[in-house]
Amino acid sequence: SSVLTQPPSVSVAPGRTARITCGGNNIAIRSVHWYQQKPGQAPVLVMYYDTDRPSGIPDRFTGSNSGITATLTISRVEAGDEADYYCQVWDSGSAHRGVFGGGTKLTVL
Amino acid sequence: QITLKESGPTVVKPTQTLTLTCTFSGFSLSTSGVSVGWIRQPPGKALEWLGIISWDDDKHYSPSLKSRLTITKDTSKNQVVLTLTNMEPVDTATYYCAFGHNWFDPWGQGTLVTVFS
């Protein structure tokens, strides 16, 4: 079964780069998806299949998946990027279920 | 444009059964490859994957809720229904439905369900 581990919080100054990690067993062989959730709003998909960006998501958002960690990178961070970010995988093993990470609060200083 | 919206009771009593309806537009659940999922989020906590139903009526549930959770679809009404039995205070959460299988996009606005006696 999959357990996804995210840091509870990440802080970054405007204009700098934020990196949010997602760790878990065999994560390198899974496809990782990322969601952004602002207060009082539903989550929005910002990355799928590790590195693919949905239409409308700025190219400041990039994804990677290697080793034991997947990473969502936000370049040139803006105040509007402040939100909770969740990683998610589909566990196609015996359980056939989706799994979310515990979420990371991104604070823009 | 795909849209989804959850509806149902805002308050349920402990031991009662919760029934939520997801009404969608912009796609058909009779189309090959299409799925709708349910996700919940307790206040101030993380997202929890609950289950999905696909166009061919294939269903997958969270192992921790499998004994209490049922997801069905009414293709003619463009609806997906979540049923969760024996509700407890820990089931208090915002419940979302969303389009997709491996990932979800877009999501409904969510509906807050409080378990309160």
mmCIF file of C-alpha atoms in Angstrom:
data_model
loop_
_atom_site.group_PDB
_atom_site.id
_atom_site.type_symbol
_atom_site.label_atom_id
_atom_site.label_comp_id
_atom_site.label_asym_id
_atom_site.label_seq_id
_atom_site.Cartn_x
_atom_site.Cartn_y
_atom_site.Cartn_z
ATOM 1 C CA SER A 1 0.000 0.000 0.000
ATOM 2 C CA SER A 2 1.041 3.633 -0.542
ATOM 3 C CA VAL A 3 1.672 6.265 2.095
ATOM 4 C CA LEU A 4 2.655 9.684 0.771
ATOM 5 C CA THR A 5 4.714 11.989 2.970
ATOM 6 C CA GLN A 6 4.788 15.749 2.511
ATOM 7 C CA PRO A 7 6.385 18.432 4.666
ATOM 8 C CA PRO A 8 3.684 20.244 6.634
ATOM 9 C CA SER A 9 4.912 23.650 5.576
ATOM 10 C CA VAL A 10 7.208 25.443 3.163
ATOM 11 C CA SER A 11 7.969 29.156 3.261
ATOM 12 C CA VAL A 12 9.444 31.212 0.454
ATOM 13 C CA ALA A 13 9.956 34.867 -0.384
ATOM 14 C CA PRO A 14 8.231 36.346 -3.415
ATOM 15 C CA GLY A 15 10.213 35.842 -6.586
ATOM 16 C CA ARG A 16 12.113 32.871 -5.210
ATOM 17 C CA THR A 17 11.624 29.176 -5.946
ATOM 18 C CA ALA A 18 9.494 26.858 -3.817
ATOM 19 C CA ARG A 19 9.967 23.108 -3.840
ATOM 20 C CA ILE A 20 7.319 20.851 -2.326
ATOM 21 C CA THR A 21 8.220 17.212 -1.955
ATOM 22 C CA CYS A 22 6.175 14.032 -1.850
ATOM 23 C CA GLY A 23 7.807 10.828 -0.688
ATOM 24 C CA GLY A 24 6.628 7.254 -0.598
ATOM 25 C CA ASN A 25 7.413 3.645 -1.362
ATOM 26 C CA ASN A 26 8.118 3.064 -5.023
ATOM 27 C CA ILE A 27 7.042 6.585 -5.864
ATOM 28 C CA ALA A 28 9.492 6.694 -8.755
ATOM 29 C CA ILE A 29 7.464 4.029 -10.536
ATOM 30 C CA ARG A 30 4.134 5.745 -9.901
ATOM 31 C CA SER A 31 2.609 8.748 -11.576
ATOM 32 C CA VAL A 32 2.199 11.638 -9.162
ATOM 33 C CA HIS A 33 -0.469 14.297 -9.462
ATOM 34 C CA TRP A 34 -0.575 17.635 -7.626
ATOM 35 C CA TYR A 35 -3.413 19.854 -6.462
ATOM 36 C CA GLN A 36 -3.518 23.425 -5.198
ATOM 37 C CA GLN A 37 -6.187 24.344 -2.652
ATOM 38 C CA LYS A 38 -6.792 27.889 -1.522
ATOM 39 C CA PRO A 39 -8.842 28.616 1.627
ATOM 40 C CA GLY A 40 -12.522 27.912 1.192
ATOM 41 C CA GLN A 41 -12.074 26.573 -2.338
ATOM 42 C CA ALA A 42 -12.060 23.171 -3.968
ATOM 43 C CA PRO A 43 -8.700 21.721 -5.017
ATOM 44 C CA VAL A 44 -7.400 22.495 -8.490
ATOM 45 C CA LEU A 45 -5.173 20.151 -10.470
ATOM 46 C CA VAL A 46 -1.823 21.806 -11.199
ATOM 47 C CA MET A 47 0.242 18.824 -12.381
ATOM 48 C CA TYR A 48 -0.505 15.292 -13.594
ATOM 49 C CA TYR A 49 1.588 12.341 -14.682
ATOM 50 C CA ASP A 50 4.519 13.818 -12.752
ATOM 51 C CA THR A 51 5.339 16.563 -15.250
ATOM 52 C CA ASP A 52 2.259 17.470 -17.314
ATOM 53 C CA ARG A 53 0.628 20.821 -16.725
ATOM 54 C CA PRO A 54 -3.135 21.292 -17.317
ATOM 55 C CA SER A 55 -4.138 24.139 -19.546
ATOM 56 C CA GLY A 56 -4.305 27.397 -17.660
ATOM 57 C CA ILE A 57 -1.597 26.504 -15.157
ATOM 58 C CA PRO A 58 1.399 28.847 -15.466
ATOM 59 C CA ASP A 59 4.678 27.403 -16.683
ATOM 60 C CA ARG A 60 6.166 28.545 -13.379
ATOM 61 C CA PHE A 61 4.799 25.235 -12.084
ATOM 62 C CA THR A 62 6.900 22.201 -12.943
ATOM 63 C CA GLY A 63 7.024 18.657 -11.659
ATOM 64 C CA SER A 64 9.559 15.896 -11.345
ATOM 65 C CA ASN A 65 9.691 12.370 -10.002
ATOM 66 C CA SER A 66 12.949 10.579 -9.340
ATOM 67 C CA GLY A 67 14.433 8.376 -6.676
ATOM 68 C CA ILE A 68 12.201 8.275 -3.659
ATOM 69 C CA THR A 69 10.717 11.756 -4.005
ATOM 70 C CA ALA A 70 8.400 13.590 -6.349
ATOM 71 C CA THR A 71 8.710 17.375 -6.378
ATOM 72 C CA LEU A 72 6.443 20.231 -7.343
ATOM 73 C CA THR A 73 8.533 23.280 -8.127
ATOM 74 C CA ILE A 74 7.072 26.763 -8.276
ATOM 75 C CA SER A 75 9.417 29.333 -9.792
ATOM 76 C CA ARG A 76 9.147 33.082 -9.332
ATOM 77 C CA VAL A 77 6.675 32.583 -6.503
ATOM 78 C CA GLU A 78 3.831 35.080 -6.240
ATOM 79 C CA ALA A 79 1.581 35.959 -3.343
ATOM 80 C CA GLY A 80 -1.284 34.238 -5.144
ATOM 81 C CA ASP A 81 0.545 30.911 -4.970
ATOM 82 C CA GLU A 82 0.000 30.770 -1.208
ATOM 83 C CA ALA A 83 -2.132 27.676 -0.686
ATOM 84 C CA ASP A 84 -2.154 24.073 0.451
ATOM 85 C CA TYR A 85 -0.637 21.625 -2.004
ATOM 86 C CA TYR A 86 -1.445 17.905 -2.109
ATOM 87 C CA CYS A 87 0.233 15.097 -4.010
ATOM 88 C CA GLN A 88 -1.771 12.061 -5.071
ATOM 89 C CA VAL A 89 -1.139 8.714 -6.714
ATOM 90 C CA TRP A 90 -3.260 5.888 -8.023
ATOM 91 C CA ASP A 91 -2.228 2.664 -6.327
ATOM 92 C CA SER A 92 -2.785 0.048 -8.995
ATOM 93 C CA GLY A 93 -1.577 -2.773 -6.784
ATOM 94 C CA SER A 94 -3.898 -5.103 -4.966
ATOM 95 C CA ALA A 95 -5.810 -2.241 -3.339
ATOM 96 C CA HIS A 96 -6.762 -0.331 -6.509
ATOM 97 C CA ARG A 97 -7.268 2.969 -4.757
ATOM 98 C CA GLY A 98 -6.204 6.561 -4.763
ATOM 99 C CA VAL A 99 -3.976 8.024 -2.078
ATOM 100 C CA PHE A 100 -3.372 11.647 -1.085
ATOM 101 C CA GLY A 101 -0.409 13.040 0.757
ATOM 102 C CA GLY A 102 -0.923 14.921 3.991
ATOM 103 C CA GLY A 103 -0.606 18.310 2.301
ATOM 104 C CA THR A 104 1.906 21.153 2.443
ATOM 105 C CA LYS A 105 1.042 24.711 3.395
ATOM 106 C CA LEU A 106 2.977 27.087 1.165
ATOM 107 C CA THR A 107 3.501 30.455 2.812
ATOM 108 C CA VAL A 108 4.729 33.384 0.761
ATOM 109 C CA LEU A 109 6.692 35.620 3.110
ATOM 110 C CA GLN B 1 -17.096 22.466 -20.109
ATOM 111 C CA ILE B 2 -17.281 19.886 -17.328
ATOM 112 C CA THR B 3 -19.020 20.855 -14.095
ATOM 113 C CA LEU B 4 -19.992 18.877 -11.022
ATOM 114 C CA LYS B 5 -22.050 19.817 -7.989
ATOM 115 C CA GLU B 6 -22.672 17.961 -4.757
ATOM 116 C CA SER B 7 -25.989 18.044 -2.931
ATOM 117 C CA GLY B 8 -27.434 16.472 0.173
ATOM 118 C CA PRO B 9 -27.985 17.029 3.861
ATOM 119 C CA THR B 10 -25.756 19.392 5.780
ATOM 120 C CA VAL B 11 -26.376 17.669 9.110
ATOM 121 C CA VAL B 12 -26.834 13.995 9.901
ATOM 122 C CA LYS B 13 -27.155 12.267 13.253
ATOM 123 C CA PRO B 14 -24.773 9.570 14.486
ATOM 124 C CA THR B 15 -25.665 6.078 13.187
ATOM 125 C CA GLN B 16 -27.640 7.559 10.293
ATOM 126 C CA THR B 17 -26.873 6.955 6.629
ATOM 127 C CA LEU B 18 -25.513 9.785 4.508
ATOM 128 C CA THR B 19 -26.647 10.045 0.916
ATOM 129 C CA LEU B 20 -24.978 12.606 -1.335
ATOM 130 C CA THR B 21 -25.686 13.233 -4.991
ATOM 131 C CA CYS B 22 -23.170 14.500 -7.532
ATOM 132 C CA THR B 23 -24.911 16.057 -10.530
ATOM 133 C CA PHE B 24 -22.650 16.693 -13.465
ATOM 134 C CA SER B 25 -22.664 18.124 -16.968
ATOM 135 C CA GLY B 26 -20.276 18.205 -19.896
ATOM 136 C CA PHE B 27 -19.731 14.470 -20.114
ATOM 137 C CA SER B 28 -21.589 11.167 -19.987
ATOM 138 C CA LEU B 29 -20.855 8.331 -17.603
ATOM 139 C CA SER B 30 -21.770 5.940 -20.387
ATOM 140 C CA THR B 31 -18.708 7.045 -22.382
ATOM 141 C CA SER B 32 -15.811 4.609 -22.363
ATOM 142 C CA GLY B 33 -13.000 5.606 -20.029
ATOM 143 C CA VAL B 34 -14.998 8.065 -17.937
ATOM 144 C CA SER B 35 -14.973 7.966 -14.125
ATOM 145 C CA VAL B 36 -16.211 10.070 -11.214
ATOM 146 C CA GLY B 37 -14.626 10.022 -7.785
ATOM 147 C CA TRP B 38 -15.476 11.096 -4.258
ATOM 148 C CA ILE B 39 -13.039 12.771 -1.897
ATOM 149 C CA ARG B 40 -13.596 14.250 1.551
ATOM 150 C CA GLN B 41 -11.771 16.695 3.782
ATOM 151 C CA PRO B 42 -12.406 17.064 7.524
ATOM 152 C CA PRO B 43 -12.201 20.662 8.715
ATOM 153 C CA GLY B 44 -8.565 21.778 8.771
ATOM 154 C CA LYS B 45 -7.294 18.396 7.655
ATOM 155 C CA ALA B 46 -6.030 16.684 4.541
ATOM 156 C CA LEU B 47 -7.883 15.279 1.573
ATOM 157 C CA GLU B 48 -9.035 11.668 1.809
ATOM 158 C CA TRP B 49 -9.759 9.552 -1.261
ATOM 159 C CA LEU B 50 -13.060 7.704 -0.844
ATOM 160 C CA GLY B 51 -13.835 5.883 -4.063
ATOM 161 C CA ILE B 52 -14.585 6.009 -7.755
ATOM 162 C CA ILE B 53 -17.120 4.628 -10.220
ATOM 163 C CA SER B 54 -16.432 4.155 -13.896
ATOM 164 C CA TRP B 55 -18.456 4.077 -17.079
ATOM 165 C CA ASP B 56 -18.607 0.267 -17.016
ATOM 166 C CA ASP B 57 -19.831 0.278 -13.378
ATOM 167 C CA ASP B 58 -16.410 -0.750 -12.118
ATOM 168 C CA LYS B 59 -15.998 0.564 -8.573
ATOM 169 C CA HIS B 60 -13.103 0.977 -6.188
ATOM 170 C CA TYR B 61 -13.380 1.974 -2.541
ATOM 171 C CA SER B 62 -11.055 3.092 0.208
ATOM 172 C CA PRO B 63 -10.186 -0.035 2.201
ATOM 173 C CA SER B 64 -10.907 1.786 5.460
ATOM 174 C CA LEU B 65 -14.471 2.635 4.386
ATOM 175 C CA LYS B 66 -15.287 -0.282 2.125
ATOM 176 C CA SER B 67 -17.750 -1.860 4.568
ATOM 177 C CA ARG B 68 -19.774 1.368 4.868
ATOM 178 C CA LEU B 69 -19.448 3.010 1.459
ATOM 179 C CA THR B 70 -21.419 2.493 -1.724
ATOM 180 C CA ILE B 71 -21.157 4.513 -4.939
ATOM 181 C CA THR B 72 -23.726 4.158 -7.686
ATOM 182 C CA LYS B 73 -24.535 5.969 -10.894
ATOM 183 C CA ASP B 74 -27.651 7.001 -12.780
ATOM 184 C CA THR B 75 -26.459 7.611 -16.291
ATOM 185 C CA SER B 76 -29.820 8.900 -17.503
ATOM 186 C CA LYS B 77 -29.825 11.618 -14.830
ATOM 187 C CA ASN B 78 -26.108 12.422 -15.057
ATOM 188 C CA GLN B 79 -25.744 11.663 -11.371
ATOM 189 C CA VAL B 80 -23.459 9.716 -9.074
ATOM 190 C CA VAL B 81 -24.642 8.858 -5.574
ATOM 191 C CA LEU B 82 -22.507 8.259 -2.481
ATOM 192 C CA THR B 83 -23.972 6.356 0.432
ATOM 193 C CA LEU B 84 -22.106 6.128 3.720
ATOM 194 C CA THR B 85 -23.721 4.138 6.496
ATOM 195 C CA ASN B 86 -23.391 4.391 10.254
ATOM 196 C CA MET B 87 -22.158 7.975 10.282
ATOM 197 C CA GLU B 88 -19.948 9.087 13.155
ATOM 198 C CA PRO B 89 -18.672 12.508 14.252
ATOM 199 C CA VAL B 90 -15.307 11.699 12.634
ATOM 200 C CA ASP B 91 -17.104 11.597 9.280
ATOM 201 C CA THR B 92 -17.733 15.334 9.540
ATOM 202 C CA ALA B 93 -16.111 16.746 6.415
ATOM 203 C CA THR B 94 -16.529 18.579 3.151
ATOM 204 C CA TYR B 95 -17.377 15.979 0.554
ATOM 205 C CA TYR B 96 -16.276 16.537 -3.038
ATOM 206 C CA CYS B 97 -17.054 14.750 -6.250
ATOM 207 C CA ALA B 98 -14.650 15.095 -9.145
ATOM 208 C CA PHE B 99 -14.136 13.988 -12.732
ATOM 209 C CA GLY B 100 -11.410 11.488 -13.388
ATOM 210 C CA HIS B 101 -9.816 8.195 -12.429
ATOM 211 C CA ASN B 102 -6.053 8.364 -11.862
ATOM 212 C CA TRP B 103 -6.341 12.099 -11.143
ATOM 213 C CA PHE B 104 -9.262 14.473 -10.686
ATOM 214 C CA ASP B 105 -10.057 17.524 -12.754
ATOM 215 C CA PRO B 106 -12.303 19.379 -12.267
ATOM 216 C CA TRP B 107 -13.830 19.131 -8.803
ATOM 217 C CA GLY B 108 -17.216 20.134 -7.532
ATOM 218 C CA GLN B 109 -17.485 22.941 -5.029
ATOM 219 C CA GLY B 110 -17.930 20.505 -2.156
ATOM 220 C CA THR B 111 -20.597 20.195 0.487
ATOM 221 C CA LEU B 112 -20.000 20.290 4.233
ATOM 222 C CA VAL B 113 -21.638 17.490 6.163
ATOM 223 C CA THR B 114 -21.683 17.688 9.942
ATOM 224 C CA VAL B 115 -22.431 14.674 12.091
ATOM 225 C CA PHE B 116 -24.175 16.017 15.150
ATOM 226 C CA SER B 117 -26.721 14.704 17.542
#
